[in-house]
């Protein structure tokens, strides 16, 4: 690094070893930044929604102009969904741009999203695919600006840490230093003396001492502290105590999480009016309907309005108005000045600020700070709840604005969400030639039992012929591959009969043209530049076979799906690991296998691990720009490693082992399956506190309703019917048996698949329950009182929630899919307080001998005496 580089001054001020620290940060964050940049570039270029336009010669009022949308020349088969995006009533503006083959446009695609290229949409005519715009475009295409906000903010955070770190960021930078140097700088943590407890007052309650230990540790740590805890173990309660203790010490706390639900759960507990010392502000851009009533008043905008109104009323009620009061009231009454004055008062007084990891940047003070040079922390403490769902790069966004970091979560619950679209762009970058990607996919899938139709491969030269031959020989030994008139072969021209038995047919444009009649009709995939006639033949056969052309997938998505599956199964028993890398290998190019595989593994370690798991176990990826094998906290975690004997993670972590949510009959199986009886232990009195008189499900609190149904497109009609029958029976009981707290019972209907969720929603919409929101219902008794509230959603969206009764629909009857994922199954069966009802083909799961021990064990739970056939 150049010593005169301004960024070096930041590091020189941090440490006498500023140069080595700067190098560690630069190279440690380099590949993470490149990963995000590739994704952003993909969204702004290759995945950009763009269409052409035609002048309709039809003027609108005030000089506006109607244009008709059409496909771009390089995208003649643009799907209807693209035009639907432009004709969405929510689209307020489009941007004019040049075709992607324009060299200048490739270099500066983002420039076209400057304000001068934006054209306001005045009106739309979806039927005619027309837009009325405030002016006629000057460039030949129109585009919708992609949403890269999250990526932009993550890149911005990385750049700030690499170039403008503050002294408080030393522990963050230390994560990228070699542990042989960094370990000596991690200070030992001596927990604080016993404080006066505010929430954790009952030390006889099982788990309280563990919670207290965490709070004392978190208050004393100079950098990081970690809290692990299974479902229902009191993580939220421990967070509340920590916040109260920190505020008592005059500290400002930033509460964050990847999801709104996690943030709201803590706020509902800490800002319920019982703790007057807490002044909480919620940074939130959601609509009012999406925000729980209990936290609406904490949203900054609502807070300002309410406080402004309260101040007006208070001062006007005074018996004698002073000059100061008169001036103050005048300021309050002024629209802009009044809001700004009250907002400033609230922000300066707030000791708890809460928001999602990205949404928190809408805080007015953080907006202002981001425009300044340097990154001086604004908060003493950052608490990240559900940190097992937060990636490293996502964590960095709020982390820069705090001096210490507290990570709370459970690595055996759901991981950060990453689908094919998130991973795909970076996987594509591992093999940049599109033709090779398509050939690899065609060869790998040709031998699949479920593969339908043939792949036609355009061979432009001998190198491509050689690539296809090598790929087919290595990856598809049992698959017939034919070349039309191969130049290196004396074999006669293939006949229609011979080609009918092949899965892949390769040839030049001339060879395909001359043998057009011999090529079979069932063409499912075209690789390379084929004439329109071949595209029409393929479209006709796909339509005849009922195959969705958009659903055939891509090479990068095929790999991304397998990467995600492999990572989700990391906690499963060794003999149940899905061996996804063997499947991925079939998709790799033979002649570039090592380099491409290395790139794909790099994508996996950057995109999939959470910040919590990274610092516990590491994310892999040793090495830097010089190729040396380095052991860092980022690569290998903070636990004890050879030759490093110090367990920095253990010094800073606490695990909760007792649960206070479930009846003991419900917790027994997940405790054994997921926590090996080391956690999720039942607190004293759980059986008594979960006692009830309901006899709808027999004597069992975890019970199967066996259904011999059939799945179709991730839907199972018979399961839905059986579930609703059991729900109806429970609701009849609930009509006359109110909850012990006097309120209605809370019911959750969960499923692993969106298709089944949609089916169940339509069934509930036709039921007697009153719909009060998307997937939310109320069932009332004959007196009009709420007997039960019902929430329907997928398992993934229900993490962090719980309910009195949970109905879980499994759907699957042919393959177990991701049901065998330990993390997802753990979340699914640990949400219920009083009753868990499992609806599905119990016999099928009990007989999956080679698929999942977890599901086999789950199938041993008792069934209702009357089974649904």
Phi, psi and omega in degrees: 000144178286123182296341180270355178298129182306326182293334180295335179295324178299315183287325178298327179283344182273323189203153175291342175258040185303323183295313180292326178294320179296316178298317180299316180292318184297308183282330179294329181260354185299309184289331177293319178294318179298321178301312180292322181294321179298317179297317180295317179299322179297314181296325184272351182234282188292324182266009183295132175281114181217149179219163172271179179211155176232142177286123181278357185055033181232116182271149173251181180293154177057036176077007178288164188222135175274137173229150177258133181277141179216171181286148175287151181304324181275000179225066185294338182253040182301128181291157180301330183300327179296313179295325178298327179294321180287333184262017177284131180301340180281347180284115182267336182207152172238166182239134176279145182207173179260161177300154182291345178277359174284119186301317180296323179294321179298322182284334188224045181303319184295336181299333182285356176260015171288158184304327184292343179263357180278139178233123183289137177269124184263326186198159179222154175228091186297324183297322181262003182056051182236149175235139170260120187244156184293341175204165179279134178296152176260336179261158192283349183228162177239147181220155172256130183299125180288153179274095179248018186302312182299315179297318180301317183288327176291319177297318179300318180296318178297316180297321179295318181291328180284331190239334186224048183289151173263167180300326181293347183271003180307316178297327176294317179294327182296339179296341183254357176278155173300136184296335179294335175263320187288327187300328182289341182265351176283114182286145175291151183249122175250109183307146181294159175299164182298118178274181173276111188285143185252325179244318183274063187270340184259096183285347177281347180285129182304130178097344183298318181296324176293318178297317179298318179301318177298314183299315179297321178295315182293326178289330185267339187297141175275354185211275184251153166214149187230139175233119174256142178195134178289176182302137176072018185269358177096026179296318180295320178298318179296321177298317180299316178298318179299316180299314181298319179292320179294316178297323179298335179266009178080020183263152175261134186244136173250119180254128184215163176195168180286336184240151176296325184301315182296318179296314182296323181301317180289317182299321180299330181275320189272333185247044183268008178097347181279338183248088186294339181286346181271123171246101188256140176234131179257120175269113193205127179251015179287162172290157180303322184295334183272352185259130177303142181304326185292341181242000181302318183292347180270346178298138188307314182298314180293321180300314181298314181298313182294318182290324178297317179294318181295318180295320178301310183297320182297311184288330180283343178275353181292142184297322182229124182269123178273169178297320180297319178294321179298316179294321179296316179295322178298319177294321178296322183286335177291127191304295185290313183295323181295314179296318181295320181295313181292320178300319180296320179298316181293314183296323180288334183269336186297128176252358174222118177243132187230144177180169177291166185301327178265320182297336183297339181291350176280358175300127184306321181290325178288326175301315181293318182295326182292338178277348182268164177282139182084171183222084181273124182302141180257348185232149179281330188217132170249125175249120178253110178274155185049047181294346177287352177251006185249125179285166180300312183293328177290321178300323184298333184300305176280337186299328182296339186261016180227161180261338178219157190226125180244120183249125185236132178173189180220107182296350178263011168252194191298145180269175175304142182282128176213117177252185184300324182291330178286319185272332189309310184303319180286329176290321176302323181295341178286337177218093194284334182284117183298321181301316180296319179300316182293321178295315180301318179292317181298317181292317183294325183268349184297327183270359180294142180298327184270000181292135180238139176080172185252159174252129175257127185244122177281122180252109185273336181204179182294329179297321179290322176299317181295321179298314180298316181299312181297318182296315181294319182296321185273322189256346183219059186299329183263008183253131180285127178235128182240143173246133180280110177058047182306131186295331183269008184235146176265009183294145179292163178300135182294146177265166178300323180296317181293320181291335181297334182266008181260156177259331181228133178236124179244151179177169177279171179300319181294320181294319177294323181294318183286335182248029185304320183286336182279336182290128182301161185285331189279076180263115182257335186216137176242126182245112179107183184279098178256153177294164182300329182298323179289324177295323178292320179296317179296314181299321181295318181290319178300319178295318179297321183274354180071034181256132178281117182295330180284342184269005182284346176078182181225168180301312183293324179290326178297320178287318182300317179300318181290324176298313181297318178298317180299318182289321180297335183265013188294336180268356182287159177304148185304323183283357178248004177300136190285359179055043182293332182293333174294321177290322178296322181300324179298336182269356185270149177289131186301316187280349180231026190300314185297314182294316181293318179298320177298319178294321180292320177296326176297317178300316182298317184285339179273327189262333193262318184290149174276165176298324180294314182288328177300316182279343174280307190241348184089163180243004181081188175082047177293156176116160176221199185297334180270002176079008180282149180277106184249141175253115180235169175295327179293321184276324189235001179084181183256004178285169180295132179227152171284132001268021182264111186274348185278127179262088184292326180295315181298326179294339188242010187235156176220140178246135175267138188240351182252146177246144182235024184252308195262150167300143183307329179292334179278322185281342188302312184289311178299329178299318181283317185287319190255336185235010176049036178065014179267344179213179184063033177286147181283127174290156181300138175084008182293322179297320180291317183290340179252021176288144175202173185255008184291130178244019183294335188238020180079207184269002187255141178267341170239111190219144176268143163249094185292133180227122177269064181264187179226132179275148175208117180054046179060031175231149178219101185299316185291325176297318179299316180296316180296319180297315181293328175297315180292322177298314180300319180297318179293320182296324177298318177296317184294336181300329182247358183234085182293158177298153182299337178274003178089350180265177177286162177285147177260124182240136174240133174248114186242152173209161181274348190233139181293329178299316179290324177300317179296318179297314180295325179297317180294324177293317180293325178298333180268356183275181181283348180293149181267123180281126181244000180179181180289109181075015181235134186219158174233134174247126183248152178272186185295337179272001179084009178269151180290115177272327182199146169255143185236131177238126179246127174192177178282160179301317184301322183278352183262000176298137184094348178255168173209166181208161178294314181233133180237125171256127184240117180262124185271330174075308193291140176222355181243318176220152186277342178055220181274012175297336181278359178293119184302313184299315183290319179294324177300312179298318187298319189257014179238024181264340190273140175270310186255321188211134174243124180243115181262121183246116181171184182277086184301320181296322179298312181292329179288341182255009180279071188301323186255003187260307188204115174294326180300315180290325177297318178295319180297326180290349178278351176296151186293156177253156173298148184295329177257108183273153178267119182259000000 
